Short mmCIF file of C-alpha atoms in Angstrom, two decimals:
data_model
loop_
_atom_site.label_atom_id
_atom_site.label_comp_id
_atom_site.label_asym_id
_atom_site.label_seq_id
_atom_site.Cartn_x
_atom_site.Cartn_y
_atom_site.Cartn_z
CA MET L 1 27.22 27.83 11.51
CA THR L 2 25.20 30.96 10.49
CA TYR L 3 21.64 31.71 11.61
CA LEU L 4 20.31 31.17 8.11
CA GLN L 5 22.01 27.66 7.99
CA LYS L 6 20.46 26.67 11.34
CA LEU L 7 17.14 27.91 10.19
CA THR L 8 17.50 25.84 6.96
CA ILE L 9 18.28 22.68 8.90
CA LEU L 10 15.44 23.28 11.42
CA PHE L 11 13.00 23.73 8.43
CA ILE L 12 14.21 20.46 6.89
CA LEU L 13 13.94 18.62 10.07
CA LEU L 14 10.39 19.84 10.71
CA SER L 15 9.33 19.12 7.18
CA PHE L 16 10.52 15.44 7.60
CA THR L 17 8.76 15.00 10.94
CA SER L 18 5.50 16.64 9.87
CA CYS L 19 5.35 14.49 6.76
CA LYS L 20 5.64 11.26 8.69
CA LYS L 21 3.14 8.83 7.07
CA ASN L 22 0.64 6.91 9.15
CA GLU L 23 2.31 3.56 9.64
CA ASP L 24 -0.56 1.80 7.79
CA GLU L 25 -0.90 4.10 4.84
CA TYR L 26 1.32 1.98 2.70
CA ILE L 27 -1.52 -0.68 2.66
CA PHE L 28 -3.80 1.74 0.88
CA ASP L 29 -1.48 2.90 -1.81
CA GLU L 30 -3.55 2.84 -4.99
CA ASN L 31 -1.62 -0.08 -6.61
CA ARG L 32 -1.83 -2.09 -3.45
CA PHE L 33 -5.55 -1.57 -2.74
CA GLU L 34 -7.86 -0.23 -5.45
CA ASN L 35 -5.67 -1.76 -8.16
CA ILE L 36 -4.53 -4.96 -6.43
CA GLU L 37 -5.17 -7.05 -9.42
CA ASN L 38 -2.20 -5.28 -11.23
CA LEU L 39 0.17 -5.74 -8.25
CA LYS L 40 2.96 -8.11 -9.11
CA LEU L 41 4.90 -9.94 -6.48
CA ASP L 42 8.16 -8.20 -7.12
CA LYS L 43 6.67 -4.91 -6.47
CA ALA L 44 5.06 -6.12 -3.27
CA GLN L 45 8.44 -7.46 -2.09
CA GLU L 46 10.06 -4.13 -2.96
CA THR L 47 7.50 -2.33 -0.68
CA GLU L 48 8.07 -4.89 2.21
CA LYS L 49 11.79 -4.22 1.98
CA GLU L 50 11.24 -0.50 2.06
CA ILE L 51 9.14 -0.67 5.23
CA GLY L 52 11.62 -2.84 7.00
CA SER L 53 9.87 -6.34 6.95
CA LYS L 54 11.69 -9.46 6.93
CA GLU L 55 10.71 -12.50 4.71
CA ARG L 56 9.67 -15.51 6.60
CA THR L 57 11.08 -18.54 4.84
CA TYR L 58 9.65 -21.35 7.05
CA ASN L 59 6.19 -22.73 7.40
CA ASN L 60 4.77 -21.03 4.25
CA THR L 61 3.02 -24.03 2.73
CA PHE L 62 -0.51 -23.08 3.84
CA ARG L 63 -3.49 -22.04 1.60
CA ILE L 64 -6.17 -19.37 2.14
CA GLY L 65 -9.65 -20.77 2.87
CA THR L 66 -12.72 -19.70 1.06
CA SER L 67 -14.08 -18.08 4.24
CA TYR L 68 -11.34 -15.52 3.68
CA TYR L 69 -11.12 -15.51 -0.21
CA PRO L 70 -14.15 -16.92 -2.21
CA ASN L 71 -11.99 -17.62 -5.21
CA LYS L 72 -15.01 -17.75 -7.51
CA ASN L 73 -12.82 -17.98 -10.55
CA ASN L 74 -11.11 -21.19 -9.07
CA LEU L 75 -7.57 -19.66 -9.55
CA ILE L 76 -4.69 -21.68 -8.61
CA LEU L 77 -2.61 -19.74 -6.06
CA SER L 78 0.91 -20.38 -5.03
CA ASN L 79 1.99 -20.88 -1.43
CA PRO L 80 2.15 -17.34 0.00
CA LYS L 81 5.18 -15.01 0.47
CA VAL L 82 5.10 -14.09 4.00
CA TYR L 83 6.68 -11.04 5.54
CA GLU L 84 6.99 -10.05 9.26
CA ARG L 85 7.77 -6.79 11.02
CA LYS L 86 7.17 -5.07 14.31
CA GLN L 87 5.29 -1.90 15.07
CA ASP L 88 5.32 -0.27 18.56
CA PHE L 89 2.81 -2.75 20.08
CA PHE L 90 2.28 -5.27 17.27
CA GLN L 91 3.85 -8.14 15.41
CA ILE L 92 2.59 -7.78 11.72
CA GLU L 93 2.47 -10.57 9.27
CA THR L 94 1.55 -9.91 5.70
CA ASP L 95 0.79 -12.86 3.31
CA TYR L 96 0.79 -12.42 -0.35
CA PHE L 97 -1.22 -14.98 -2.37
CA PHE L 98 -0.51 -14.90 -6.12
CA THR L 99 -0.92 -16.73 -9.34
CA PRO L 100 2.29 -18.68 -10.12
CA TYR L 101 2.27 -18.14 -13.92
CA ASP L 102 2.26 -14.33 -13.92
CA SER L 103 3.02 -13.43 -10.20
CA LEU L 104 0.00 -11.19 -9.92
CA ILE L 105 -1.22 -10.72 -6.37
CA LYS L 106 -4.75 -12.02 -5.72
CA VAL L 107 -5.06 -11.70 -2.01
CA ILE L 108 -3.19 -9.75 0.72
CA PHE L 109 -3.79 -10.91 4.15
CA TYR L 110 -2.55 -8.71 7.04
CA GLU L 111 -2.55 -9.78 10.70
CA TRP L 112 -1.61 -7.68 13.77
CA GLU L 113 -0.97 -9.57 17.05
CA PRO L 114 0.64 -8.47 20.31
CA LYS L 115 4.34 -8.12 20.07
CA THR L 116 4.84 -10.50 23.05
CA ASP L 117 5.16 -14.22 22.49
CA THR L 118 3.68 -15.13 25.86
CA LEU L 119 0.01 -15.33 26.69
CA ARG L 120 -0.72 -12.81 29.37
CA SER L 121 -3.15 -10.00 30.08
CA LEU L 122 -2.46 -7.02 27.82
CA LYS L 123 -1.47 -3.84 29.47
CA ILE L 124 -3.99 -0.90 29.22
CA SER L 125 -1.51 0.80 26.62
CA GLU L 126 -1.71 -2.43 24.58
CA GLU L 127 -5.49 -2.62 24.84
CA LYS L 128 -5.71 1.04 23.57
CA ALA L 129 -3.22 0.34 20.77
CA PHE L 130 -5.54 -2.41 19.43
CA GLU L 131 -8.64 -0.26 19.66
CA GLU L 132 -6.67 2.62 17.91
CA LYS L 133 -5.42 0.22 15.21
CA LEU L 134 -8.89 -1.02 14.50
CA LYS L 135 -10.29 2.50 14.34
CA ASN L 136 -7.40 3.72 12.08
CA LEU L 137 -7.92 0.89 9.63
CA ARG L 138 -11.70 1.39 9.59
CA ILE L 139 -11.15 5.10 8.74
CA LEU L 140 -8.53 4.54 6.09
CA ILE L 141 -10.67 1.81 4.35
CA SER L 142 -13.76 4.07 4.53
CA GLU L 143 -11.84 7.01 3.05
CA LYS L 144 -10.92 4.84 0.07
CA ILE L 145 -14.09 2.92 -0.64
CA GLY L 146 -16.94 4.29 1.58
CA LYS L 147 -18.95 2.97 4.41
CA PRO L 148 -18.72 -0.75 5.17
CA GLU L 149 -21.51 -2.95 3.66
CA VAL L 150 -21.46 -5.23 6.65
CA VAL L 151 -20.89 -4.42 10.30
CA GLU L 152 -21.16 -7.28 12.82
CA ILE L 153 -20.31 -6.20 16.37
CA GLU L 154 -20.21 -9.20 18.67
CA LYS L 155 -18.43 -7.49 21.61
CA ARG L 156 -20.33 -8.46 24.64
CA LYS L 157 -21.08 -6.29 27.71
CA ASP L 158 -21.52 -9.33 29.95
CA THR L 159 -18.83 -11.76 31.29
CA SER L 160 -18.10 -13.36 27.84
CA TYR L 161 -14.71 -12.33 26.55
CA ASN L 162 -14.75 -14.25 23.33
CA TYR L 163 -16.03 -12.45 20.22
CA THR L 164 -15.15 -11.27 16.71
CA ASP L 165 -16.19 -7.91 15.32
CA ARG L 166 -16.46 -7.95 11.47
CA TYR L 167 -16.49 -5.13 8.91
CA LYS L 168 -16.83 -5.79 5.18
CA TRP L 169 -16.48 -3.33 2.36
CA ARG L 170 -17.28 -3.91 -1.20
CA LYS L 171 -16.90 -1.52 -4.13
CA ASN L 172 -17.02 -2.83 -7.66
CA ASP L 173 -14.94 -5.94 -7.46
CA LEU L 174 -12.83 -4.78 -4.50
CA SER L 175 -13.43 -6.40 -1.13
CA ALA L 176 -11.76 -5.49 2.21
CA ASP L 177 -12.72 -7.60 5.25
CA LEU L 178 -11.56 -6.39 8.62
CA ASN L 179 -11.82 -8.76 11.69
CA TYR L 180 -11.10 -8.11 15.32
CA ASP L 181 -10.77 -11.34 17.25
CA VAL L 182 -10.78 -11.25 21.07
CA SER L 183 -10.49 -14.33 23.38
CA ARG L 184 -9.64 -13.30 26.98
CA GLU L 185 -5.92 -12.41 26.79
CA PHE L 186 -5.63 -12.86 23.06
CA LYS L 187 -6.30 -10.19 20.60
CA ARG L 188 -5.75 -10.13 16.75
CA ILE L 189 -6.76 -7.90 13.88
CA ARG L 190 -7.01 -9.29 10.33
CA LEU L 191 -7.50 -7.40 7.15
CA ILE L 192 -8.02 -9.36 3.84
CA VAL L 193 -7.91 -7.39 0.63
CA TYR L 194 -8.81 -8.89 -2.74
CA LYS L 195 -10.65 -8.48 -6.07
CA LYS L 196 -13.22 -10.93 -7.24
#
């Protein structure tokens, strides 16, 4: 192999590694976020397949409550299509709620939980991963639609370990609600994206 060929291969490898997307950037693609009202189920399923998610085919008969999605237009939504995948420290579930007659997505519900199935104290690296994930999501949402309209930080500095921190963004009809739930060993991040 010539020196020029080696340089070319090295350049290609470097360009691939330097272009690695943030693992959550797909959430904020224009047609999944700002234009969610135009997202069809088949396109969402295509994206999930591209990022390595697996469709969950059991226990998908739940509905989304009005505390997450106000549903002011009283839309009838199908049972969600649910996808799961793993990131370094997390198990991610993505629920797509859509109208059955046109397959248009109305709500996307993301949930990050610890990858482990057992209830135990999280390692320091896992604790930091949750803090970084929350920070990363807040930054990406703010870059897209500005500062949050509502910030409710309940984190206690005393002996209470049960709290939920909430952030809510509104821009035009777009809503993004980010919740960080903590209860002793349990931690969970939820992001709900919808248009009114």
